[in-house]
PDB file of C-alpha atoms in Angstrom:
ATOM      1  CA  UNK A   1      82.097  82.283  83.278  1.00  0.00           C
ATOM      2  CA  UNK A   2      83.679  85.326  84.726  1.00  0.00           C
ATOM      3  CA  UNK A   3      81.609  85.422  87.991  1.00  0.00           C
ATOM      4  CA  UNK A   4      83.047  81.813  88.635  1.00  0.00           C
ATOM      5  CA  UNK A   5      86.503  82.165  87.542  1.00  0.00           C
ATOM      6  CA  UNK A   6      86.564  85.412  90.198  1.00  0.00           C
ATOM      7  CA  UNK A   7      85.058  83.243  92.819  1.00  0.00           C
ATOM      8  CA  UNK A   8      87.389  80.418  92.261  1.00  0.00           C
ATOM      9  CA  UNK A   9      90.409  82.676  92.371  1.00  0.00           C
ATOM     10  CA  UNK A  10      89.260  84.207  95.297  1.00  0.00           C
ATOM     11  CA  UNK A  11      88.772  81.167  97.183  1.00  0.00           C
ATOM     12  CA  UNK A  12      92.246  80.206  95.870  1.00  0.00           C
ATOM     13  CA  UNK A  13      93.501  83.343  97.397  1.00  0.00           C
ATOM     14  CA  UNK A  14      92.258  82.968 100.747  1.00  0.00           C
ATOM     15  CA  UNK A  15      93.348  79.343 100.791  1.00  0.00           C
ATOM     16  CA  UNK A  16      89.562  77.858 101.478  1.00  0.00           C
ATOM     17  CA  UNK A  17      87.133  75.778  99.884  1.00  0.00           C
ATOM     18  CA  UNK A  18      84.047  77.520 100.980  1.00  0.00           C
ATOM     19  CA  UNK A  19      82.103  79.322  98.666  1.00  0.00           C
ATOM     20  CA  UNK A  20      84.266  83.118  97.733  1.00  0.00           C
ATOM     21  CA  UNK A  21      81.774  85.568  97.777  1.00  0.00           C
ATOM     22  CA  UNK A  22      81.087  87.230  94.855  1.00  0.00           C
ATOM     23  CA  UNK A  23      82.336  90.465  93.399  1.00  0.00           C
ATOM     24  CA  UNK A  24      80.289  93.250  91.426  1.00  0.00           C
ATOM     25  CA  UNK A  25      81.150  95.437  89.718  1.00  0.00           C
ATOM     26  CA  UNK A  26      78.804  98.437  89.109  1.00  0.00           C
ATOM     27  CA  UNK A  27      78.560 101.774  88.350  1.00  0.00           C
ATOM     28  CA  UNK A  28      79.040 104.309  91.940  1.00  0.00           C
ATOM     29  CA  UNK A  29      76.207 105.969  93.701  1.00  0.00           C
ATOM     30  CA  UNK A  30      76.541 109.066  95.993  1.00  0.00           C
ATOM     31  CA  UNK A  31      75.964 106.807  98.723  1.00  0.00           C
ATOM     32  CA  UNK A  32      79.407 105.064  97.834  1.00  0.00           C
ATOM     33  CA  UNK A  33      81.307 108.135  98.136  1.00  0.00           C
ATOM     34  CA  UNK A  34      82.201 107.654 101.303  1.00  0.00           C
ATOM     35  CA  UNK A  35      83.250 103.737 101.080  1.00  0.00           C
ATOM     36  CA  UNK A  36      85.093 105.053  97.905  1.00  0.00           C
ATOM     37  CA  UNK A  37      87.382 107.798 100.514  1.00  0.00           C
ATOM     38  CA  UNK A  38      88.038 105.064 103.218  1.00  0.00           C
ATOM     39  CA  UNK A  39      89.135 102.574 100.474  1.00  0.00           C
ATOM     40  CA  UNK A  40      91.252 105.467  98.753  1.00  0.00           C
ATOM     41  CA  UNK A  41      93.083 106.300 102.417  1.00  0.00           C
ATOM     42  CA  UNK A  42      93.619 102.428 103.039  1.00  0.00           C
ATOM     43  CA  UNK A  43      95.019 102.196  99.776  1.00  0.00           C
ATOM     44  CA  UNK A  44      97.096 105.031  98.474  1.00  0.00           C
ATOM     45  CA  UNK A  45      99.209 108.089  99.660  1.00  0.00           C
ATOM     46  CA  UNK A  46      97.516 110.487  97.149  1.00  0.00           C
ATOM     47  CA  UNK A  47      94.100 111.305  99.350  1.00  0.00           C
ATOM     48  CA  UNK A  48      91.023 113.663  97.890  1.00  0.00           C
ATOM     49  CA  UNK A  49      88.622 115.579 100.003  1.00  0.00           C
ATOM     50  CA  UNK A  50      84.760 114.487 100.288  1.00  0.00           C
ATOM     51  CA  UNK A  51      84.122 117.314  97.533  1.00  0.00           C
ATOM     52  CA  UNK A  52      86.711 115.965  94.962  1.00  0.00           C
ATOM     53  CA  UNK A  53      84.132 112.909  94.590  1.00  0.00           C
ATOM     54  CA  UNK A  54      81.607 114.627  94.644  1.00  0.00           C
ATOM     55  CA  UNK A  55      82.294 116.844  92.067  1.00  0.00           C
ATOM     56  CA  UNK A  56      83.260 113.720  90.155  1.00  0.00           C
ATOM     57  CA  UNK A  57      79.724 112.150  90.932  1.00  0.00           C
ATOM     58  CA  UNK A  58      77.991 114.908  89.706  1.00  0.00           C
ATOM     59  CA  UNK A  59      80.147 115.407  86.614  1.00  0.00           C
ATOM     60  CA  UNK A  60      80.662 112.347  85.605  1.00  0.00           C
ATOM     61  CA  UNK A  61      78.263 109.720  86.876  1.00  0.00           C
ATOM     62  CA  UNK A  62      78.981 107.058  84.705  1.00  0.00           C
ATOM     63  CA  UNK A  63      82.061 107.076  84.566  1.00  0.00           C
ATOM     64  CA  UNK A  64      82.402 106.547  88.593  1.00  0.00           C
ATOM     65  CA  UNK A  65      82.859 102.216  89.334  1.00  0.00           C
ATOM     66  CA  UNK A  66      82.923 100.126  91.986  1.00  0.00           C
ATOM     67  CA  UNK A  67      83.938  96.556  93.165  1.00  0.00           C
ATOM     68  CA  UNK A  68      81.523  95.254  96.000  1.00  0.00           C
ATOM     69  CA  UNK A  69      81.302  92.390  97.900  1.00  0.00           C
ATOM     70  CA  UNK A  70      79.392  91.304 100.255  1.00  0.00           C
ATOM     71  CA  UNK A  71      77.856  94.663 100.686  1.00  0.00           C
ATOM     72  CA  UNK A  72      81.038  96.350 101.087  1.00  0.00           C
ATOM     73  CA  UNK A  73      83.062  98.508  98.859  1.00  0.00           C
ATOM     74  CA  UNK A  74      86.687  96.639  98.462  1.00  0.00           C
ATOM     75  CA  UNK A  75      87.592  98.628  95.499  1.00  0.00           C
ATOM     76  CA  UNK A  76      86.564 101.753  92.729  1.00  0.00           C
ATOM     77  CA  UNK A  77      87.982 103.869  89.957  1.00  0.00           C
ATOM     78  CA  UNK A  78      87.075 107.858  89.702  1.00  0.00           C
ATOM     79  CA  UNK A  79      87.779 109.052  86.322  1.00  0.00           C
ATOM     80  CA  UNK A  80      86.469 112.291  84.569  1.00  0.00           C
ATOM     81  CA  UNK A  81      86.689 113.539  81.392  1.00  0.00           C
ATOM     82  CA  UNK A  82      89.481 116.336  80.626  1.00  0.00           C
ATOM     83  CA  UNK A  83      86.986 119.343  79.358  1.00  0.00           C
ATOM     84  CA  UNK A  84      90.512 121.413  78.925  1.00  0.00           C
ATOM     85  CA  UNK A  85      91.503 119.183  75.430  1.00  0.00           C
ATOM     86  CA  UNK A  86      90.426 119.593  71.815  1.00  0.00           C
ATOM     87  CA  UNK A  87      90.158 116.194  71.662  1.00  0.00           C
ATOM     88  CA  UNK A  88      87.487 114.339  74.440  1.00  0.00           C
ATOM     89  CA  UNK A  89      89.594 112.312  76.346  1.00  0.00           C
ATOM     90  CA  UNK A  90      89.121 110.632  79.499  1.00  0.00           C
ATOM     91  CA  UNK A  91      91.297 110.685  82.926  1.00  0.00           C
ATOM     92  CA  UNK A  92      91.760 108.224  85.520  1.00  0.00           C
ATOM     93  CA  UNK A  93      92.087 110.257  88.798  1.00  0.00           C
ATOM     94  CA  UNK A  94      91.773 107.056  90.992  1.00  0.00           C
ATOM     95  CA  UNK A  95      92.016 103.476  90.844  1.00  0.00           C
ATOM     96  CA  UNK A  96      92.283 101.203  94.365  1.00  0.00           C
ATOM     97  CA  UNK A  97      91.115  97.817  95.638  1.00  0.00           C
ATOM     98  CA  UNK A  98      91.800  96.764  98.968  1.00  0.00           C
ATOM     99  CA  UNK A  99      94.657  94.412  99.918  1.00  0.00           C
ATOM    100  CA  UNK A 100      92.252  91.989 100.894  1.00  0.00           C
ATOM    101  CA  UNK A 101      91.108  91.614  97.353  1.00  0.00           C
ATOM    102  CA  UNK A 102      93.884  92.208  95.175  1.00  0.00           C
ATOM    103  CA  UNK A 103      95.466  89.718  92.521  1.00  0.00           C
ATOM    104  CA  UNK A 104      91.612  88.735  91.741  1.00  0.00           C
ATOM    105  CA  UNK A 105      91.184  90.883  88.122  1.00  0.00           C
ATOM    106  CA  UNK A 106      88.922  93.864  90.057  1.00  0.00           C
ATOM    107  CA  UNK A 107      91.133  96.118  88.980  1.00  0.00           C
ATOM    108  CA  UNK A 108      91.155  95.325  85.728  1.00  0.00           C
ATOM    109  CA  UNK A 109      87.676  95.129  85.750  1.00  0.00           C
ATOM    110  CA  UNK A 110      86.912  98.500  87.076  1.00  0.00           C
ATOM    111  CA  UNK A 111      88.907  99.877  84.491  1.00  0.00           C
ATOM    112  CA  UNK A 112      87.397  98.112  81.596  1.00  0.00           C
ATOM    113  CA  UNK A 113      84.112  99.484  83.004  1.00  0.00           C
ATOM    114  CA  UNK A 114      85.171 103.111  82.897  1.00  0.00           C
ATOM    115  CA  UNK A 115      87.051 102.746  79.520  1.00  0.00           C
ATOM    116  CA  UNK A 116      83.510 101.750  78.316  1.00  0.00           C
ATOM    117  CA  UNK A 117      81.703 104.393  79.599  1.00  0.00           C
ATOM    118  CA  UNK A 118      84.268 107.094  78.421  1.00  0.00           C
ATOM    119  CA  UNK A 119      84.363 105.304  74.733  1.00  0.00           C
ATOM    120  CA  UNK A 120      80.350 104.530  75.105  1.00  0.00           C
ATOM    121  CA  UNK A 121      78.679 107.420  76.805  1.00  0.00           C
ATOM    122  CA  UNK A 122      81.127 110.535  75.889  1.00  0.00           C
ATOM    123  CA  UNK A 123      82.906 108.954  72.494  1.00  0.00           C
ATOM    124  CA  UNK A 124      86.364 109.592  74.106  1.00  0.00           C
ATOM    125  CA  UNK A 125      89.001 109.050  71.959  1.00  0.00           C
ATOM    126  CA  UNK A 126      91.456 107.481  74.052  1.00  0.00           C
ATOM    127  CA  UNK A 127      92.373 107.653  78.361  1.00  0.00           C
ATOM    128  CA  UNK A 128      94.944 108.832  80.645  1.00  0.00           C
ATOM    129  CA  UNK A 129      95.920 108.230  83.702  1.00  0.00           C
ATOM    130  CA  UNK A 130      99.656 109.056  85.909  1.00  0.00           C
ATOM    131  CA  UNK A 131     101.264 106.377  87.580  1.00  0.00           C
ATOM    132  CA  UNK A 132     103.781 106.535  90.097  1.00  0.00           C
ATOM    133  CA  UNK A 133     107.226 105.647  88.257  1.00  0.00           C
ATOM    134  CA  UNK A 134     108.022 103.414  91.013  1.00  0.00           C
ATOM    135  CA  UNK A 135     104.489 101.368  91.169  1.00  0.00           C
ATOM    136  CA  UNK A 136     105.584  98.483  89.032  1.00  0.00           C
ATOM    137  CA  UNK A 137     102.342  96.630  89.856  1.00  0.00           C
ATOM    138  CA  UNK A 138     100.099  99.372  88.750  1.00  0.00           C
ATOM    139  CA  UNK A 139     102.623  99.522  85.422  1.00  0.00           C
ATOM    140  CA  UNK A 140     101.974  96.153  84.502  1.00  0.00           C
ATOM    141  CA  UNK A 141      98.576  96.362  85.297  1.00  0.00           C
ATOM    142  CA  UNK A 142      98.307  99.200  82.746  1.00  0.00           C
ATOM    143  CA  UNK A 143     100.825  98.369  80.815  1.00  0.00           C
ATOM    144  CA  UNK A 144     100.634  94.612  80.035  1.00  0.00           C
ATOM    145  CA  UNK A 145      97.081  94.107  80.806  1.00  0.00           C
ATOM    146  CA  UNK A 146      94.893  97.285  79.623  1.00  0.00           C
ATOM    147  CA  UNK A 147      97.543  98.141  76.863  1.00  0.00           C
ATOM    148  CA  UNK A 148      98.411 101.364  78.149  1.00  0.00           C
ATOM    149  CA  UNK A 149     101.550 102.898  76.773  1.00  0.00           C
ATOM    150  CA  UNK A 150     104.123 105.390  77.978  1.00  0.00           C
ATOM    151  CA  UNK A 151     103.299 108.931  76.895  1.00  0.00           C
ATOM    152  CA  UNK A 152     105.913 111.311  78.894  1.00  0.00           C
ATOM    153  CA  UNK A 153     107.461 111.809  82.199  1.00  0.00           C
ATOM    154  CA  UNK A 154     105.854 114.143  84.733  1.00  0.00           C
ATOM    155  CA  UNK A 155     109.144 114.820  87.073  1.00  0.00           C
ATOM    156  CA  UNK A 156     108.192 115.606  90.234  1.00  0.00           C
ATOM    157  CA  UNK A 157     104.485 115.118  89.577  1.00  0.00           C
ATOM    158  CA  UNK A 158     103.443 113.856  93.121  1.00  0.00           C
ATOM    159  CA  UNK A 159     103.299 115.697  96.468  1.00  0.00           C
ATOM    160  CA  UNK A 160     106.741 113.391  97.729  1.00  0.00           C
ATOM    161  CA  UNK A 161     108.738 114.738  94.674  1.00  0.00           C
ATOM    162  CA  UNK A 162     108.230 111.601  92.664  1.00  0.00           C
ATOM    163  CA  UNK A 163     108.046 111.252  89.291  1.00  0.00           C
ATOM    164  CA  UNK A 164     104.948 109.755  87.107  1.00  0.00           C
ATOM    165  CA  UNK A 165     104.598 108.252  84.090  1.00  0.00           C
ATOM    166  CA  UNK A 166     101.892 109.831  81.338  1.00  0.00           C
ATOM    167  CA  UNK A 167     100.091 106.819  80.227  1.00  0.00           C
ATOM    168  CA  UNK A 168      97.595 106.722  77.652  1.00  0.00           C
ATOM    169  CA  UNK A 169      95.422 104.008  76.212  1.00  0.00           C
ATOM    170  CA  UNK A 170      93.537 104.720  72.899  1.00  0.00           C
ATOM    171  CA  UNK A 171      89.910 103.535  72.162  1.00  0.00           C
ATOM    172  CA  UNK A 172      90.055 102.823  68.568  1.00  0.00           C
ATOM    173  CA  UNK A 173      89.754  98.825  68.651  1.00  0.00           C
ATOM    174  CA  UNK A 174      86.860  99.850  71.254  1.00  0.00           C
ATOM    175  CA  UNK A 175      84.969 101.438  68.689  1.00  0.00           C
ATOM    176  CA  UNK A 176      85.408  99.165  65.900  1.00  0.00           C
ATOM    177  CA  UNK A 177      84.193  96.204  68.374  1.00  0.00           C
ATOM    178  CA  UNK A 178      81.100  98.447  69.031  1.00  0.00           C
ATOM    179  CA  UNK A 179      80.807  98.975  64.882  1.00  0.00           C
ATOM    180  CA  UNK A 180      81.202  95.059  64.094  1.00  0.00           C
ATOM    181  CA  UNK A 181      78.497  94.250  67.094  1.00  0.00           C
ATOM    182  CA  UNK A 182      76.049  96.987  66.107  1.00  0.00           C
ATOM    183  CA  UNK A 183      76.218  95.679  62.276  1.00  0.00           C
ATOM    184  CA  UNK A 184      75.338  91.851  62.624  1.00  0.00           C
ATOM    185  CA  UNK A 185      78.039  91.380  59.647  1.00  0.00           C
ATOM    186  CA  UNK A 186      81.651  89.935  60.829  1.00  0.00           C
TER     187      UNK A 186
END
């Protein structure tokens, strides 16, 4: 069902009737690293160095996704967990998909696949992320769609002097899905 609603809105969103090809979404190898940069410096101002991925990779395997189609990368999230808390937590350093396939749900996606992994894998209690204060699309992404809310202001927490808003997202209805699954009893 989701496979073919995704195809359906993509073909909607290229304005053709032809078959959409399909989008997966999977967890990152090191040999996506580098179609993970190139989509990060096509996408976003903020820009990492090979080695910030890497490290990430290594760290954090699982928690690494990306969006592929048709062989290529057209979008990814890099999260990590933040080791510097009492309380395990994971961090969304990264989230882009390419112009070309935005407005499809691969965003959303990606991010329900990390926020899996963190809850899954590490039992992370909840996720944050920073979002520039003037990104109103990523805000209602998070927002609206993941149900993040509004922790703080950062002032002046990006490189241009901008401001970002501290937005977390808890994983306690995560867990309680994986309790009422794992039981058989609803």
């Amino acid at each position: 069902q989701a496979r073919s609603t995704l195809e359906t809105a993509t073909r909607r969103a290229r304005g053709t009737r032809r078959p959409a090809a399909m989008v997966c979404i999977r967890p990152a190898t090191l040999d996506d690293l580098w179609a993970m940069q190139h989509c990060n410096l096509m996408c976003l101002p903020e820009n990492y160095q090979m080695k910030y991925y890497l490290y990430h990779s290594l760290s954090w395997p699982q928690l690494l996704q990306v969006a592929e189609s048709n062989g290529k990368i057209v979008g990814y999230v890099l999260a990590k967990l933040d080791e510097d808390s009492a309380e395990i937590h994971g961090h969304i350093t990264s989230l882009a998909v390419l112009r070309t396939h935005r407005k499809l749900g691969i965003a959303a996606k990606l991010m329900t696949a990390a926020h899996g992994a963190m809850s899954g894998v590490f039992q992370a209690k909840y996720c944050s992320l920073h979002v520039r204060v003037s990104n109103q699309a990523a805000i209602h992404l998070y927002a609206d769609t993941l149900g993040y809310a509004q922790n703080d202001v950062e002032a002046k927490y990006y490189a241009d002097g901008e401001d970002a808003y501290d937005m977390r997202k808890t994983f306690e209805r995560l867990a309680k899905e994986g309790e009422k699954g794992e039981g058989g009893v609803d």
